[in-house]
Amino acid sequence: MTPPVLDSFGRVIQKQIDHWEPRSGVALALAKIAPHYGQSGNLVKTVTRVSTFFVQQGLGDRSEHVRKNMLDAAVVTVNLHGKVSAEALLPVFEEFMENAPKSEVYDNVRQSVVILMGSLAKHLDSTDPKVRPIMRQLIIALKTPSQQVQEAVANCLPPLVPAIKEEAPEIVSKLIATLLGDHVSYGERKGAAYGVAGIVKGLGILSLKQLDIMGKLTEAITDKKVCLLYT
């Protein structure tokens, strides 16, 4: 940071300057070199080291531009190498989720880590016990009032749904209750819609009837109170 310029009375005449561009360049470079980590001779170690950097520093950068590029690079890394590095990466993500302070300062990182956990879960067997807690974290993340986060979570859900198939009716019921809730924010309702869409995609089109999703939505459409909520 370039310090602010003050006048003789201590008043700010030029704000401090954050030179975020080089840090953004680092993120872009990490995304580009991710396919070549295997050439280092120790792929898992390299991927773990880079992912630890993302969680501890990159994803929490003070610049929104840098955070976005860091998340993109982290997702590329997990998508490319998650299958062979899952056992090493999951503890990195879980440690942050368990130990990070519950404050707004860490919200951006927490949301990004949830997305990375969802991406990582795609590489786990559906019977792996680690899939269920990841799925729960993804459902919670749908409440984040960010379309980017909600879309990313929805894209992670379909391949994970078979692992929690027996719990799907209850999850969908809660999401629809949120979607049609009277005192629920627009962001949460939108997230619930993304969640229902992701689960239906994972279960198949027949789930619309099996879980009575269409029936509940049709009933809501004819409810004047609900209609007023969306007008």
Coordinates of N, CA and C in Angstrom, one line a residue:
M1 N 0.8 -1.2 0.0 CA 0.0 0.0 0.0 C 0.9 1.2 0.0
T2 N 0.6 2.2 -0.9 CA 1.2 3.5 -0.8 C 0.5 4.3 0.2
P3 N 1.2 4.8 1.2 CA 0.5 5.5 2.3 C -0.2 6.8 1.8
P4 N -1.3 7.2 2.5 CA -2.0 8.4 2.1 C -1.1 9.6 2.3
V5 N -1.4 10.6 1.5 CA -0.7 11.9 1.6 C -1.6 12.8 2.5
L6 N -0.9 13.4 3.5 CA -1.6 14.3 4.4 C -1.1 15.7 4.3
D7 N -2.0 16.7 4.6 CA -1.6 18.1 4.6 C -1.0 18.4 6.0
S8 N -0.7 19.6 6.2 CA 0.0 20.0 7.5 C -0.9 19.9 8.7
F9 N -2.3 19.8 8.4 CA -3.2 19.6 9.5 C -3.6 18.1 9.7
G10 N -2.9 17.2 9.0 CA -3.2 15.8 9.2 C -4.4 15.3 8.4
R11 N -4.9 16.2 7.5 CA -6.1 15.8 6.7 C -5.6 15.0 5.4
V12 N -6.4 14.0 5.0 CA -6.0 13.2 3.8 C -6.3 14.0 2.6
I13 N -5.3 14.3 1.8 CA -5.5 15.0 0.5 C -5.3 14.0 -0.7
Q14 N -4.8 12.8 -0.4 CA -4.7 11.8 -1.4 C -4.8 10.4 -0.7
K15 N -5.8 9.6 -1.0 CA -6.0 8.3 -0.3 C -4.8 7.4 -0.6
Q16 N -4.7 6.4 0.3 CA -3.7 5.4 0.1 C -4.0 4.6 -1.1
I17 N -3.0 4.0 -1.8 CA -3.2 3.3 -3.0 C -2.8 1.9 -2.9
D18 N -3.7 1.0 -3.3 CA -3.5 -0.5 -3.2 C -3.0 -0.9 -4.6
H19 N -1.8 -1.3 -4.7 CA -1.3 -1.8 -6.0 C -1.6 -3.3 -6.2
W20 N -2.9 -3.5 -6.5 CA -3.4 -4.9 -6.6 C -3.0 -5.6 -7.9
E21 N -2.6 -4.9 -8.9 CA -2.4 -5.5 -10.2 C -1.3 -6.7 -10.2
P22 N -0.2 -6.5 -9.5 CA 0.8 -7.6 -9.5 C 0.3 -8.8 -8.8
R23 N -0.5 -8.6 -7.7 CA -1.1 -9.8 -7.0 C -2.1 -10.5 -7.9
S24 N -2.9 -9.7 -8.7 CA -3.8 -10.3 -9.7 C -3.0 -11.1 -10.7
G25 N -1.9 -10.6 -11.1 CA -1.0 -11.3 -12.1 C -0.5 -12.6 -11.6
V26 N -0.2 -12.7 -10.3 CA 0.2 -13.9 -9.7 C -0.9 -15.0 -9.8
A27 N -2.1 -14.5 -9.5 CA -3.3 -15.4 -9.6 C -3.4 -16.0 -11.0
L28 N -3.4 -15.1 -12.0 CA -3.5 -15.5 -13.4 C -2.4 -16.5 -13.8
A29 N -1.2 -16.2 -13.3 CA -0.1 -17.1 -13.6 C -0.2 -18.5 -13.0
L30 N -0.8 -18.5 -11.8 CA -1.0 -19.8 -11.1 C -2.0 -20.6 -11.9
A31 N -3.0 -20.0 -12.4 CA -4.0 -20.7 -13.2 C -3.4 -21.3 -14.5
K32 N -2.5 -20.5 -15.1 CA -1.9 -21.0 -16.3 C -0.9 -22.1 -16.1
I33 N -0.2 -22.1 -15.0 CA 0.9 -23.1 -14.8 C 0.3 -24.4 -14.1
A34 N -0.9 -24.3 -13.6 CA -1.5 -25.4 -12.9 C -1.4 -26.7 -13.7
P35 N -1.7 -26.8 -15.0 CA -1.6 -28.0 -15.7 C -0.2 -28.7 -15.7
H36 N 0.8 -27.9 -15.3 CA 2.2 -28.4 -15.4 C 2.8 -28.7 -14.0
Y37 N 2.0 -28.8 -13.0 CA 2.5 -29.1 -11.7 C 3.1 -30.5 -11.6
G38 N 2.6 -31.4 -12.4 CA 3.2 -32.7 -12.4 C 4.6 -32.8 -12.8
Q39 N 5.1 -31.8 -13.5 CA 6.5 -31.8 -13.9 C 7.5 -31.5 -12.8
S40 N 6.9 -31.1 -11.6 CA 7.8 -30.8 -10.5 C 8.3 -32.0 -9.8
G41 N 7.8 -33.2 -10.2 CA 8.3 -34.4 -9.6 C 7.5 -34.8 -8.4
N42 N 6.8 -33.9 -7.7 CA 5.9 -34.3 -6.6 C 4.6 -33.5 -6.7
L43 N 3.7 -34.0 -7.5 CA 2.5 -33.3 -7.8 C 1.6 -33.0 -6.6
V44 N 1.4 -34.0 -5.7 CA 0.6 -33.8 -4.5 C 1.1 -32.8 -3.6
K45 N 2.4 -32.8 -3.4 CA 3.1 -31.8 -2.5 C 2.9 -30.4 -3.1
T46 N 3.1 -30.3 -4.4 CA 3.0 -29.0 -5.0 C 1.6 -28.4 -5.0
V47 N 0.6 -29.3 -5.3 CA -0.8 -28.9 -5.3 C -1.2 -28.5 -3.9
T48 N -0.8 -29.3 -2.9 CA -1.1 -28.9 -1.5 C -0.5 -27.6 -1.0
R49 N 0.7 -27.4 -1.4 CA 1.4 -26.1 -1.1 C 0.7 -24.9 -1.7
V50 N 0.3 -25.0 -3.0 CA -0.4 -24.0 -3.7 C -1.8 -23.7 -3.1
S51 N -2.5 -24.8 -2.8 CA -3.8 -24.7 -2.2 C -3.8 -24.1 -0.8
T52 N -2.8 -24.4 0.0 CA -2.6 -23.8 1.3 C -2.4 -22.3 1.1
F53 N -1.6 -21.9 0.1 CA -1.4 -20.4 -0.1 C -2.8 -19.8 -0.5
F54 N -3.6 -20.4 -1.3 CA -4.9 -19.9 -1.7 C -5.7 -19.6 -0.4
V55 N -5.8 -20.6 0.4 CA -6.7 -20.6 1.6 C -6.1 -19.6 2.6
Q56 N -4.9 -19.6 2.9 CA -4.3 -18.7 3.9 C -4.1 -17.2 3.5
Q57 N -3.9 -17.0 2.2 CA -3.6 -15.7 1.7 C -4.4 -15.2 0.5
G58 N -4.3 -16.0 -0.6 CA -4.9 -15.5 -1.9 C -6.4 -15.2 -1.8
L59 N -7.1 -16.1 -1.3 CA -8.6 -16.0 -1.3 C -9.1 -14.9 -0.3
G60 N -8.2 -14.4 0.5 CA -8.6 -13.4 1.5 C -8.0 -12.0 1.1
D61 N -7.5 -11.9 -0.1 CA -6.9 -10.6 -0.5 C -7.9 -9.5 -0.3
R62 N -7.4 -8.3 0.0 CA -8.2 -7.1 0.2 C -8.9 -6.6 -1.1
S63 N -8.4 -7.0 -2.3 CA -8.9 -6.6 -3.5 C -9.9 -7.6 -4.1
E64 N -11.1 -7.1 -4.5 CA -12.1 -8.0 -5.1 C -11.5 -8.6 -6.4
H65 N -10.8 -7.9 -7.1 CA -10.3 -8.4 -8.4 C -9.3 -9.5 -8.1
V66 N -8.5 -9.4 -7.2 CA -7.5 -10.4 -6.8 C -8.2 -11.6 -6.3
R67 N -9.2 -11.5 -5.4 CA -9.9 -12.6 -4.8 C -10.6 -13.4 -5.9
K68 N -11.2 -12.8 -6.9 CA -11.8 -13.5 -8.0 C -10.8 -14.3 -8.8
N69 N -9.7 -13.7 -9.1 CA -8.7 -14.4 -9.9 C -8.1 -15.6 -9.1
M70 N -7.9 -15.3 -7.8 CA -7.3 -16.4 -7.0 C -8.3 -17.6 -6.9
L71 N -9.6 -17.3 -6.8 CA -10.6 -18.4 -6.7 C -10.6 -19.1 -8.0
D72 N -10.6 -18.4 -9.1 CA -10.5 -19.1 -10.5 C -9.3 -20.0 -10.6
A73 N -8.2 -19.5 -10.1 CA -7.0 -20.3 -10.2 C -7.1 -21.5 -9.2
A74 N -7.7 -21.4 -8.1 CA -7.8 -22.5 -7.1 C -8.8 -23.5 -7.7
V75 N -9.8 -23.1 -8.3 CA -10.8 -24.0 -8.9 C -10.1 -24.8 -10.0
V76 N -9.3 -24.1 -10.8 CA -8.6 -24.8 -11.9 C -7.7 -25.9 -11.3
T77 N -7.0 -25.5 -10.3 CA -6.1 -26.5 -9.6 C -6.8 -27.7 -9.1
V78 N -7.9 -27.5 -8.4 CA -8.6 -28.6 -7.8 C -9.3 -29.5 -8.9
N79 N -9.8 -28.8 -10.0 CA -10.4 -29.6 -11.1 C -9.4 -30.5 -11.8
L80 N -8.1 -29.9 -11.9 CA -7.1 -30.7 -12.6 C -6.5 -31.8 -11.8
H81 N -6.3 -31.5 -10.5 CA -5.5 -32.4 -9.7 C -6.2 -33.0 -8.5
G82 N -7.5 -32.7 -8.3 CA -8.2 -33.1 -7.1 C -8.3 -34.6 -7.0
K83 N -8.4 -35.3 -8.1 CA -8.5 -36.8 -8.0 C -7.3 -37.4 -7.3
V84 N -6.1 -37.0 -7.6 CA -4.9 -37.6 -7.0 C -4.5 -36.9 -5.7
S85 N -5.1 -35.8 -5.4 CA -4.6 -35.0 -4.3 C -5.7 -34.9 -3.2
A86 N -6.8 -35.5 -3.4 CA -8.0 -35.4 -2.5 C -7.7 -35.6 -1.0
E87 N -6.9 -36.6 -0.7 CA -6.6 -37.0 0.7 C -5.8 -35.9 1.3
A88 N -4.9 -35.2 0.5 CA -4.1 -34.1 1.1 C -4.8 -32.8 1.1
L89 N -5.7 -32.5 0.2 CA -6.3 -31.2 0.1 C -7.5 -31.1 1.1
L90 N -8.3 -32.1 1.3 CA -9.4 -32.0 2.1 C -9.1 -31.5 3.5
P91 N -8.0 -32.0 4.2 CA -7.7 -31.5 5.5 C -7.3 -30.0 5.5
V92 N -6.8 -29.5 4.4 CA -6.5 -28.1 4.3 C -7.8 -27.3 4.3
F93 N -8.8 -27.7 3.6 CA -10.0 -27.0 3.6 C -10.8 -27.2 4.9
E94 N -10.8 -28.4 5.4 CA -11.6 -28.6 6.6 C -11.0 -27.8 7.8
E95 N -9.7 -27.8 7.9 CA -9.0 -27.0 9.0 C -9.5 -25.6 9.0
F96 N -9.5 -25.0 7.8 CA -10.0 -23.6 7.7 C -11.4 -23.5 8.2
M97 N -12.3 -24.3 7.7 CA -13.7 -24.3 8.0 C -14.0 -24.4 9.5
E98 N -13.1 -25.2 10.1 CA -13.3 -25.5 11.6 C -12.7 -24.5 12.5
N99 N -11.6 -23.9 12.0 CA -10.8 -23.0 12.9 C -10.9 -21.5 12.5
A100 N -11.4 -21.1 11.4 CA -11.4 -19.7 11.0 C -12.4 -19.0 11.9
P101 N -12.0 -17.8 12.3 CA -12.9 -17.0 13.2 C -14.3 -16.7 12.5
K102 N -15.3 -16.7 13.3 CA -16.7 -16.5 12.7 C -16.9 -15.0 12.6
S103 N -16.2 -14.4 11.7 CA -16.4 -12.9 11.5 C -16.5 -12.6 10.0
E104 N -17.1 -11.5 9.7 CA -17.3 -11.1 8.3 C -16.0 -11.0 7.5
V105 N -14.9 -10.7 8.2 CA -13.6 -10.6 7.6 C -13.3 -11.9 6.8
Y106 N -13.7 -13.0 7.3 CA -13.4 -14.3 6.7 C -14.5 -14.8 5.8
D107 N -15.5 -14.1 5.6 CA -16.7 -14.6 4.9 C -16.3 -14.9 3.4
N108 N -15.5 -14.0 2.8 CA -15.1 -14.3 1.4 C -14.3 -15.6 1.3
V109 N -13.4 -15.8 2.2 CA -12.6 -17.0 2.1 C -13.4 -18.2 2.4
R110 N -14.3 -18.1 3.4 CA -15.2 -19.2 3.8 C -16.0 -19.7 2.6
Q111 N -16.6 -18.7 1.9 CA -17.4 -19.0 0.7 C -16.6 -19.7 -0.4
S112 N -15.4 -19.2 -0.6 CA -14.5 -19.7 -1.6 C -14.1 -21.2 -1.3
V113 N -13.8 -21.4 0.0 CA -13.4 -22.7 0.4 C -14.5 -23.7 0.2
V114 N -15.7 -23.3 0.5 CA -16.9 -24.2 0.3 C -17.0 -24.6 -1.1
I115 N -16.8 -23.6 -2.0 CA -16.8 -24.0 -3.5 C -15.7 -25.0 -3.8
L116 N -14.5 -24.8 -3.3 CA -13.4 -25.7 -3.5 C -13.7 -27.1 -3.0
M117 N -14.4 -27.1 -1.8 CA -14.7 -28.4 -1.2 C -15.7 -29.1 -2.2
G118 N -16.6 -28.4 -2.7 CA -17.6 -29.0 -3.6 C -16.9 -29.5 -4.9
S119 N -16.0 -28.7 -5.4 CA -15.2 -29.2 -6.6 C -14.4 -30.4 -6.3
L120 N -13.8 -30.5 -5.1 CA -13.0 -31.6 -4.6 C -13.9 -32.9 -4.5
A121 N -15.1 -32.7 -4.0 CA -16.0 -33.8 -3.7 C -16.3 -34.6 -5.0
K122 N -16.3 -33.9 -6.1 CA -16.5 -34.5 -7.4 C -15.6 -35.7 -7.6
H123 N -14.4 -35.6 -7.0 CA -13.4 -36.6 -7.2 C -13.5 -37.8 -6.2
L124 N -14.4 -37.7 -5.2 CA -14.5 -38.7 -4.2 C -15.6 -39.7 -4.6
D125 N -15.5 -40.9 -4.1 CA -16.5 -41.9 -4.3 C -17.7 -41.5 -3.6
S126 N -18.9 -41.9 -4.2 CA -20.2 -41.5 -3.6 C -20.4 -42.1 -2.2
T127 N -19.7 -43.2 -1.9 CA -19.8 -43.8 -0.6 C -18.8 -43.3 0.4
D128 N -18.0 -42.4 0.0 CA -17.0 -41.8 0.9 C -17.7 -41.0 2.0
P129 N -17.5 -41.2 3.3 CA -18.2 -40.5 4.3 C -17.9 -39.0 4.3
K130 N -16.8 -38.6 3.6 CA -16.5 -37.2 3.6 C -17.4 -36.4 2.7
V131 N -18.2 -37.1 1.9 CA -19.1 -36.4 0.9 C -20.2 -35.7 1.7
R132 N -20.8 -36.3 2.7 CA -21.9 -35.8 3.4 C -21.7 -34.4 4.0
P133 N -20.6 -34.3 4.8 CA -20.4 -33.0 5.4 C -20.1 -31.9 4.4
I134 N -19.4 -32.3 3.3 CA -19.2 -31.3 2.2 C -20.6 -30.9 1.6
M135 N -21.5 -31.8 1.4 CA -22.8 -31.5 0.9 C -23.5 -30.5 1.8
R136 N -23.4 -30.8 3.1 CA -24.1 -29.9 4.1 C -23.6 -28.5 4.0
Q137 N -22.2 -28.4 3.9 CA -21.6 -27.0 3.7 C -22.1 -26.3 2.5
L138 N -22.3 -27.1 1.4 CA -22.7 -26.5 0.1 C -24.1 -25.9 0.3
I139 N -25.0 -26.7 0.9 CA -26.4 -26.2 1.1 C -26.4 -25.0 2.0
I140 N -25.6 -24.9 3.0 CA -25.5 -23.7 3.8 C -25.0 -22.5 3.0
A141 N -24.0 -22.8 2.1 CA -23.5 -21.7 1.3 C -24.5 -21.1 0.3
L142 N -25.6 -21.8 0.0 CA -26.6 -21.2 -0.9 C -27.2 -20.0 -0.3
K143 N -27.1 -19.8 1.0 CA -27.7 -18.6 1.6 C -26.8 -17.3 1.3
T144 N -25.6 -17.5 0.8 CA -24.8 -16.4 0.5 C -25.4 -15.6 -0.6
P145 N -25.6 -14.3 -0.3 CA -26.3 -13.4 -1.4 C -25.3 -13.0 -2.5
S146 N -24.8 -14.0 -3.1 CA -23.9 -13.8 -4.3 C -24.2 -14.8 -5.4
Q147 N -24.6 -14.2 -6.5 CA -25.0 -15.1 -7.6 C -23.8 -16.0 -8.1
Q148 N -22.6 -15.4 -8.0 CA -21.4 -16.2 -8.4 C -21.3 -17.4 -7.5
V149 N -21.4 -17.2 -6.2 CA -21.3 -18.3 -5.3 C -22.4 -19.3 -5.5
Q150 N -23.6 -18.8 -5.6 CA -24.8 -19.7 -5.7 C -24.7 -20.6 -7.0
E151 N -24.3 -20.0 -8.1 CA -24.2 -20.7 -9.3 C -23.1 -21.8 -9.2
A152 N -22.0 -21.4 -8.6 CA -20.9 -22.4 -8.4 C -21.3 -23.6 -7.5
V153 N -22.1 -23.3 -6.4 CA -22.6 -24.3 -5.6 C -23.5 -25.2 -6.3
A154 N -24.5 -24.6 -7.1 CA -25.4 -25.4 -7.8 C -24.8 -26.3 -8.8
N155 N -23.7 -25.9 -9.4 CA -22.9 -26.7 -10.4 C -22.2 -27.8 -9.7
C156 N -21.9 -27.7 -8.4 CA -21.2 -28.7 -7.7 C -22.2 -29.8 -7.2
L157 N -23.5 -29.5 -7.0 CA -24.4 -30.4 -6.4 C -24.7 -31.6 -7.2
P158 N -25.0 -31.6 -8.5 CA -25.5 -32.8 -9.2 C -24.7 -34.0 -9.0
P159 N -23.3 -34.0 -9.1 CA -22.6 -35.3 -9.0 C -22.5 -35.8 -7.5
L160 N -22.9 -34.9 -6.6 CA -22.9 -35.3 -5.1 C -24.2 -35.8 -4.6
V161 N -25.3 -35.5 -5.4 CA -26.6 -35.9 -4.9 C -26.8 -37.4 -4.7
P162 N -26.3 -38.3 -5.5 CA -26.4 -39.7 -5.2 C -25.9 -40.2 -3.9
A163 N -25.0 -39.4 -3.3 CA -24.5 -39.8 -2.0 C -25.4 -39.5 -0.9
I164 N -26.4 -38.6 -1.1 CA -27.3 -38.2 -0.1 C -28.8 -38.4 -0.6
K165 N -29.0 -39.4 -1.5 CA -30.2 -39.6 -2.1 C -31.4 -39.7 -1.2
E166 N -31.2 -40.5 -0.1 CA -32.2 -40.7 0.9 C -32.6 -39.4 1.7
E167 N -31.7 -38.5 1.7 CA -32.0 -37.2 2.4 C -32.5 -36.1 1.5
A168 N -32.5 -36.4 0.2 CA -33.0 -35.4 -0.8 C -34.3 -34.8 -0.5
P169 N -35.4 -35.7 -0.2 CA -36.7 -35.1 0.0 C -36.7 -34.1 1.1
E170 N -36.0 -34.3 2.2 CA -36.0 -33.3 3.3 C -35.3 -32.1 2.9
I171 N -34.2 -32.2 2.2 CA -33.4 -31.1 1.8 C -34.2 -30.2 0.8
V172 N -34.8 -30.8 -0.1 CA -35.6 -30.1 -1.1 C -36.8 -29.4 -0.4
S173 N -37.4 -30.1 0.5 CA -38.5 -29.5 1.3 C -38.1 -28.2 2.0
K174 N -36.9 -28.2 2.6 CA -36.4 -27.1 3.3 C -36.1 -25.9 2.3
L175 N -35.5 -26.3 1.2 CA -35.2 -25.3 0.2 C -36.4 -24.6 -0.4
I176 N -37.5 -25.4 -0.6 CA -38.7 -24.8 -1.1 C -39.3 -23.9 -0.1
A177 N -39.3 -24.3 1.2 CA -39.8 -23.5 2.3 C -39.1 -22.2 2.3
T178 N -37.8 -22.2 2.1 CA -37.0 -20.9 2.0 C -37.4 -20.1 0.8
L179 N -37.5 -20.8 -0.4 CA -37.9 -20.2 -1.6 C -39.2 -19.4 -1.5
L180 N -40.1 -20.0 -0.8 CA -41.5 -19.4 -0.7 C -41.7 -18.7 0.6
G181 N -40.7 -18.5 1.4 CA -40.8 -17.9 2.7 C -41.2 -16.4 2.7
D182 N -42.0 -16.0 3.7 CA -42.5 -14.6 3.7 C -41.4 -13.7 4.2
H183 N -40.6 -14.1 5.1 CA -39.6 -13.2 5.7 C -38.2 -13.7 5.4
V184 N -38.0 -14.0 4.1 CA -36.7 -14.5 3.7 C -36.2 -13.5 2.6
S185 N -34.9 -13.2 2.7 CA -34.3 -12.2 1.8 C -34.4 -12.7 0.3
Y186 N -34.3 -11.8 -0.6 CA -34.3 -12.1 -2.0 C -33.1 -13.1 -2.3
G187 N -31.9 -12.7 -1.7 CA -30.7 -13.5 -2.0 C -30.8 -14.9 -1.5
E188 N -31.5 -15.2 -0.4 CA -31.6 -16.5 0.2 C -32.6 -17.3 -0.7
R189 N -33.7 -16.6 -1.1 CA -34.7 -17.3 -2.0 C -34.1 -17.7 -3.3
K190 N -33.3 -16.8 -3.8 CA -32.6 -17.1 -5.1 C -31.6 -18.3 -4.9
G191 N -30.9 -18.3 -3.8 CA -30.0 -19.4 -3.5 C -30.8 -20.7 -3.4
A192 N -31.9 -20.7 -2.8 CA -32.7 -21.9 -2.6 C -33.2 -22.4 -4.0
A193 N -33.5 -21.5 -4.9 CA -33.9 -21.9 -6.2 C -32.7 -22.6 -7.0
Y194 N -31.5 -22.1 -6.8 CA -30.4 -22.7 -7.4 C -30.2 -24.1 -6.8
G195 N -30.4 -24.2 -5.5 CA -30.2 -25.5 -4.8 C -31.2 -26.5 -5.3
V196 N -32.4 -26.2 -5.4 CA -33.4 -27.1 -6.0 C -33.1 -27.5 -7.4
A197 N -32.6 -26.6 -8.2 CA -32.2 -26.9 -9.6 C -31.1 -27.9 -9.6
G198 N -30.1 -27.6 -8.7 CA -28.9 -28.5 -8.7 C -29.3 -29.9 -8.3
I199 N -30.1 -30.0 -7.3 CA -30.5 -31.4 -6.8 C -31.4 -32.1 -7.8
V200 N -32.3 -31.4 -8.4 CA -33.1 -32.0 -9.5 C -32.2 -32.5 -10.6
K201 N -31.2 -31.8 -11.0 CA -30.3 -32.2 -12.0 C -29.6 -33.4 -11.6
G202 N -29.3 -33.6 -10.4 CA -28.6 -34.7 -9.9 C -29.5 -36.0 -9.8
L203 N -30.7 -35.8 -9.4 CA -31.7 -36.9 -9.2 C -32.3 -37.3 -10.6
G204 N -32.4 -36.3 -11.5 CA -33.1 -36.6 -12.7 C -34.5 -35.9 -12.8
I205 N -35.0 -35.7 -14.0 CA -36.2 -35.0 -14.2 C -37.4 -35.6 -13.5
L206 N -37.4 -36.9 -13.3 CA -38.6 -37.5 -12.6 C -38.7 -37.1 -11.2
S207 N -37.7 -36.5 -10.6 CA -37.8 -36.1 -9.2 C -38.7 -34.9 -9.0
L208 N -39.0 -34.2 -10.1 CA -39.9 -33.1 -10.0 C -41.3 -33.6 -9.6
K209 N -41.6 -34.8 -10.0 CA -42.9 -35.4 -9.6 C -42.8 -36.2 -8.4
Q210 N -41.7 -36.9 -8.3 CA -41.5 -37.8 -7.1 C -41.4 -37.0 -5.8
L211 N -40.8 -35.9 -5.8 CA -40.7 -35.0 -4.7 C -41.7 -34.0 -4.6
D212 N -42.7 -34.0 -5.5 CA -43.8 -33.1 -5.5 C -43.4 -31.6 -5.6
I213 N -42.3 -31.4 -6.3 CA -41.8 -30.1 -6.5 C -42.8 -29.2 -7.3
M214 N -43.2 -29.8 -8.5 CA -44.1 -29.1 -9.3 C -45.4 -28.8 -8.6
G215 N -45.9 -29.7 -7.8 CA -47.1 -29.5 -7.1 C -47.0 -28.4 -6.1
K216 N -45.9 -28.3 -5.4 CA -45.7 -27.2 -4.4 C -45.6 -25.9 -5.1
L217 N -44.9 -25.9 -6.2 CA -44.7 -24.6 -7.0 C -46.0 -24.2 -7.6
T218 N -46.8 -25.1 -8.1 CA -48.1 -24.8 -8.7 C -49.0 -24.2 -7.6
E219 N -49.0 -24.8 -6.5 CA -49.8 -24.3 -5.3 C -49.4 -22.9 -4.9
A220 N -48.1 -22.7 -5.0 CA -47.6 -21.3 -4.6 C -48.1 -20.3 -5.6
I221 N -48.1 -20.7 -6.9 CA -48.5 -19.8 -8.0 C -49.9 -19.3 -7.8
T222 N -50.8 -20.2 -7.3 CA -52.2 -19.8 -7.1 C -52.4 -19.2 -5.8
D223 N -51.4 -19.0 -5.0 CA -51.5 -18.4 -3.7 C -51.3 -16.9 -3.8
K224 N -52.3 -16.1 -3.6 CA -52.2 -14.6 -3.8 C -51.1 -14.0 -3.0
K225 N -51.0 -14.5 -1.8 CA -50.0 -14.0 -0.8 C -48.6 -14.2 -1.4
V226 N -48.3 -15.4 -1.9 CA -47.0 -15.7 -2.5 C -46.8 -14.9 -3.8
C227 N -47.8 -14.7 -4.6 CA -47.7 -14.0 -5.8 C -47.3 -12.5 -5.5
L228 N -47.9 -11.9 -4.5 CA -47.6 -10.6 -4.1 C -46.2 -10.4 -3.6
L229 N -45.6 -11.5 -3.0 CA -44.2 -11.5 -2.6 C -43.3 -11.4 -3.7
Y230 N -43.6 -11.9 -4.9 CA -42.7 -11.8 -6.1 C -43.1 -10.8 -7.1
T231 N -44.0 -9.9 -6.7 CA -44.4 -8.8 -7.7 C -43.8 -7.5 -7.2

